[in-house]
């Protein structure tokens, strides 16, 4: 139906940067709100950043000033630029999107990627 595939994770030193990408494909009429979540070992999944259809963004307090979410509607892709990374940013990062189906424009589904691992360690 709809697939979200994250990429860009890896191992980085504290203070370093990474850019995550999430590409959507499948039965897509349009992408609505898009989000990045993360889940650290032993912790609850949390919302990191959100970008609306109109481009409005919001961030969790823990990443404000360090992370930037953006989207390229022509490519059906959302990005998360992560700067000044800290060990506590270590987590699996998940892309989440509200998608209006091309099979029925009356239906909006909630989809998740499989995640990409970010490890911040010296």
PDB file of C-alpha atoms in Angstrom:
ATOM      1  CA  UNK A   1       0.000   0.000   0.000  1.00  0.00           C
ATOM      2  CA  UNK A   2       2.359   2.706   1.312  1.00  0.00           C
ATOM      3  CA  UNK A   3       5.983   2.302   2.314  1.00  0.00           C
ATOM      4  CA  UNK A   4       8.180   4.661   4.307  1.00  0.00           C
ATOM      5  CA  UNK A   5      11.906   3.928   4.149  1.00  0.00           C
ATOM      6  CA  UNK A   6      14.357   5.729   6.436  1.00  0.00           C
ATOM      7  CA  UNK A   7      18.044   6.139   5.688  1.00  0.00           C
ATOM      8  CA  UNK A   8      21.047   8.087   6.934  1.00  0.00           C
ATOM      9  CA  UNK A   9      21.543   6.606  10.377  1.00  0.00           C
ATOM     10  CA  UNK A  10      24.885   5.447  11.680  1.00  0.00           C
ATOM     11  CA  UNK A  11      27.608   5.949  14.263  1.00  0.00           C
ATOM     12  CA  UNK A  12      28.710   9.502  14.989  1.00  0.00           C
ATOM     13  CA  UNK A  13      30.884  11.225  17.595  1.00  0.00           C
ATOM     14  CA  UNK A  14      29.294  13.569  20.143  1.00  0.00           C
ATOM     15  CA  UNK A  15      28.976  17.010  18.590  1.00  0.00           C
ATOM     16  CA  UNK A  16      28.706  15.570  15.100  1.00  0.00           C
ATOM     17  CA  UNK A  17      25.895  15.749  12.557  1.00  0.00           C
ATOM     18  CA  UNK A  18      23.705  13.402  10.557  1.00  0.00           C
ATOM     19  CA  UNK A  19      20.873  13.899   8.095  1.00  0.00           C
ATOM     20  CA  UNK A  20      18.085  11.354   8.054  1.00  0.00           C
ATOM     21  CA  UNK A  21      15.845  10.858   5.036  1.00  0.00           C
ATOM     22  CA  UNK A  22      12.455   9.206   4.717  1.00  0.00           C
ATOM     23  CA  UNK A  23      11.112   8.400   1.266  1.00  0.00           C
ATOM     24  CA  UNK A  24       7.457   7.509   0.800  1.00  0.00           C
ATOM     25  CA  UNK A  25       6.207   5.345  -2.039  1.00  0.00           C
ATOM     26  CA  UNK A  26       3.116   3.388  -3.032  1.00  0.00           C
ATOM     27  CA  UNK A  27      -0.545   4.305  -3.298  1.00  0.00           C
ATOM     28  CA  UNK A  28      -0.113   7.968  -2.413  1.00  0.00           C
ATOM     29  CA  UNK A  29      -2.465  10.715  -3.408  1.00  0.00           C
ATOM     30  CA  UNK A  30      -0.870  13.254  -1.097  1.00  0.00           C
ATOM     31  CA  UNK A  31       1.236  13.439   2.051  1.00  0.00           C
ATOM     32  CA  UNK A  32      -0.214  15.339   4.965  1.00  0.00           C
ATOM     33  CA  UNK A  33       1.600  15.840   8.275  1.00  0.00           C
ATOM     34  CA  UNK A  34       4.970  14.101   8.549  1.00  0.00           C
ATOM     35  CA  UNK A  35       6.792  13.306  11.764  1.00  0.00           C
ATOM     36  CA  UNK A  36      10.014  11.927  13.168  1.00  0.00           C
ATOM     37  CA  UNK A  37       9.852   9.809  16.311  1.00  0.00           C
ATOM     38  CA  UNK A  38      12.632   8.087  18.177  1.00  0.00           C
ATOM     39  CA  UNK A  39      12.897   5.273  20.682  1.00  0.00           C
ATOM     40  CA  UNK A  40      15.942   4.853  22.889  1.00  0.00           C
ATOM     41  CA  UNK A  41      16.748   1.526  24.558  1.00  0.00           C
ATOM     42  CA  UNK A  42      14.342   0.866  27.406  1.00  0.00           C
ATOM     43  CA  UNK A  43      12.383   4.065  26.792  1.00  0.00           C
ATOM     44  CA  UNK A  44       9.043   5.038  25.315  1.00  0.00           C
ATOM     45  CA  UNK A  45       8.830   6.194  21.714  1.00  0.00           C
ATOM     46  CA  UNK A  46       8.717   9.991  21.606  1.00  0.00           C
ATOM     47  CA  UNK A  47       7.845  12.599  19.022  1.00  0.00           C
ATOM     48  CA  UNK A  48      10.954  14.505  17.942  1.00  0.00           C
ATOM     49  CA  UNK A  49       9.741  16.783  15.157  1.00  0.00           C
ATOM     50  CA  UNK A  50       6.670  17.456  13.049  1.00  0.00           C
ATOM     51  CA  UNK A  51       6.055  19.300   9.799  1.00  0.00           C
ATOM     52  CA  UNK A  52       2.556  20.028   8.541  1.00  0.00           C
ATOM     53  CA  UNK A  53       1.251  20.146   4.993  1.00  0.00           C
ATOM     54  CA  UNK A  54       1.701  23.906   5.044  1.00  0.00           C
ATOM     55  CA  UNK A  55       5.275  23.686   6.297  1.00  0.00           C
ATOM     56  CA  UNK A  56       4.724  24.593   9.941  1.00  0.00           C
ATOM     57  CA  UNK A  57       7.222  22.835  12.202  1.00  0.00           C
ATOM     58  CA  UNK A  58       7.482  21.969  15.873  1.00  0.00           C
ATOM     59  CA  UNK A  59      10.079  20.160  17.953  1.00  0.00           C
ATOM     60  CA  UNK A  60      10.489  18.479  21.283  1.00  0.00           C
ATOM     61  CA  UNK A  61      12.268  20.617  23.864  1.00  0.00           C
ATOM     62  CA  UNK A  62      15.230  18.251  23.917  1.00  0.00           C
ATOM     63  CA  UNK A  63      16.125  18.893  20.249  1.00  0.00           C
ATOM     64  CA  UNK A  64      15.079  22.517  19.712  1.00  0.00           C
ATOM     65  CA  UNK A  65      17.895  24.514  18.186  1.00  0.00           C
ATOM     66  CA  UNK A  66      19.776  21.381  17.128  1.00  0.00           C
ATOM     67  CA  UNK A  67      17.430  19.482  14.781  1.00  0.00           C
ATOM     68  CA  UNK A  68      15.619  20.735  11.691  1.00  0.00           C
ATOM     69  CA  UNK A  69      12.786  18.958   9.900  1.00  0.00           C
ATOM     70  CA  UNK A  70      12.033  19.711   6.249  1.00  0.00           C
ATOM     71  CA  UNK A  71      10.149  18.176   3.347  1.00  0.00           C
ATOM     72  CA  UNK A  72      10.394  17.914  -0.420  1.00  0.00           C
ATOM     73  CA  UNK A  73       6.887  17.291  -1.691  1.00  0.00           C
ATOM     74  CA  UNK A  74       8.062  16.638  -5.254  1.00  0.00           C
ATOM     75  CA  UNK A  75      10.141  13.720  -3.955  1.00  0.00           C
ATOM     76  CA  UNK A  76       7.667  12.539  -1.288  1.00  0.00           C
ATOM     77  CA  UNK A  77      10.527  12.823   1.176  1.00  0.00           C
ATOM     78  CA  UNK A  78      10.988  14.252   4.660  1.00  0.00           C
ATOM     79  CA  UNK A  79      14.375  15.010   6.224  1.00  0.00           C
ATOM     80  CA  UNK A  80      15.747  15.449   9.711  1.00  0.00           C
ATOM     81  CA  UNK A  81      18.998  17.386   9.973  1.00  0.00           C
ATOM     82  CA  UNK A  82      20.602  16.600  13.329  1.00  0.00           C
ATOM     83  CA  UNK A  83      23.428  18.800  14.604  1.00  0.00           C
ATOM     84  CA  UNK A  84      25.356  18.944  17.880  1.00  0.00           C
ATOM     85  CA  UNK A  85      24.459  15.347  18.582  1.00  0.00           C
ATOM     86  CA  UNK A  86      24.615  14.082  22.144  1.00  0.00           C
ATOM     87  CA  UNK A  87      24.889  10.529  23.500  1.00  0.00           C
ATOM     88  CA  UNK A  88      21.301  10.826  24.737  1.00  0.00           C
ATOM     89  CA  UNK A  89      20.189  11.214  21.104  1.00  0.00           C
ATOM     90  CA  UNK A  90      21.082   7.556  20.554  1.00  0.00           C
ATOM     91  CA  UNK A  91      17.905   5.815  19.406  1.00  0.00           C
ATOM     92  CA  UNK A  92      16.090   4.188  16.541  1.00  0.00           C
ATOM     93  CA  UNK A  93      14.510   6.999  14.549  1.00  0.00           C
ATOM     94  CA  UNK A  94      11.160   6.362  12.871  1.00  0.00           C
ATOM     95  CA  UNK A  95       9.437   8.234  10.087  1.00  0.00           C
ATOM     96  CA  UNK A  96       5.676   8.650  10.414  1.00  0.00           C
ATOM     97  CA  UNK A  97       3.270  10.156   7.901  1.00  0.00           C
ATOM     98  CA  UNK A  98      -0.405  10.775   7.354  1.00  0.00           C
ATOM     99  CA  UNK A  99      -1.102   9.748   3.769  1.00  0.00           C
ATOM    100  CA  UNK A 100      -4.165  10.355   1.634  1.00  0.00           C
ATOM    101  CA  UNK A 101      -4.634   7.184  -0.384  1.00  0.00           C
ATOM    102  CA  UNK A 102      -4.700   7.171  -4.172  1.00  0.00           C
ATOM    103  CA  UNK A 103      -7.187   4.297  -3.908  1.00  0.00           C
ATOM    104  CA  UNK A 104      -9.672   6.510  -2.080  1.00  0.00           C
ATOM    105  CA  UNK A 105      -9.159  10.208  -1.496  1.00  0.00           C
ATOM    106  CA  UNK A 106     -11.606   9.951   1.401  1.00  0.00           C
ATOM    107  CA  UNK A 107      -9.162   7.813   3.396  1.00  0.00           C
ATOM    108  CA  UNK A 108      -6.127   9.084   5.315  1.00  0.00           C
ATOM    109  CA  UNK A 109      -3.857   6.393   6.703  1.00  0.00           C
ATOM    110  CA  UNK A 110      -1.191   6.532   9.398  1.00  0.00           C
ATOM    111  CA  UNK A 111       2.059   4.869   8.245  1.00  0.00           C
ATOM    112  CA  UNK A 112       5.391   4.079   9.864  1.00  0.00           C
ATOM    113  CA  UNK A 113       8.839   3.249   8.581  1.00  0.00           C
ATOM    114  CA  UNK A 114      10.936   0.428  10.007  1.00  0.00           C
ATOM    115  CA  UNK A 115      13.423   2.810  11.602  1.00  0.00           C
ATOM    116  CA  UNK A 116      17.082   3.720  11.258  1.00  0.00           C
ATOM    117  CA  UNK A 117      19.579   3.463  14.106  1.00  0.00           C
ATOM    118  CA  UNK A 118      21.523   6.513  15.257  1.00  0.00           C
ATOM    119  CA  UNK A 119      24.342   5.881  17.709  1.00  0.00           C
ATOM    120  CA  UNK A 120      26.174   8.835  19.268  1.00  0.00           C
ATOM    121  CA  UNK A 121      29.285   7.620  21.029  1.00  0.00           C
ATOM    122  CA  UNK A 122      32.975   8.373  21.407  1.00  0.00           C
TER     123      UNK A 122
END
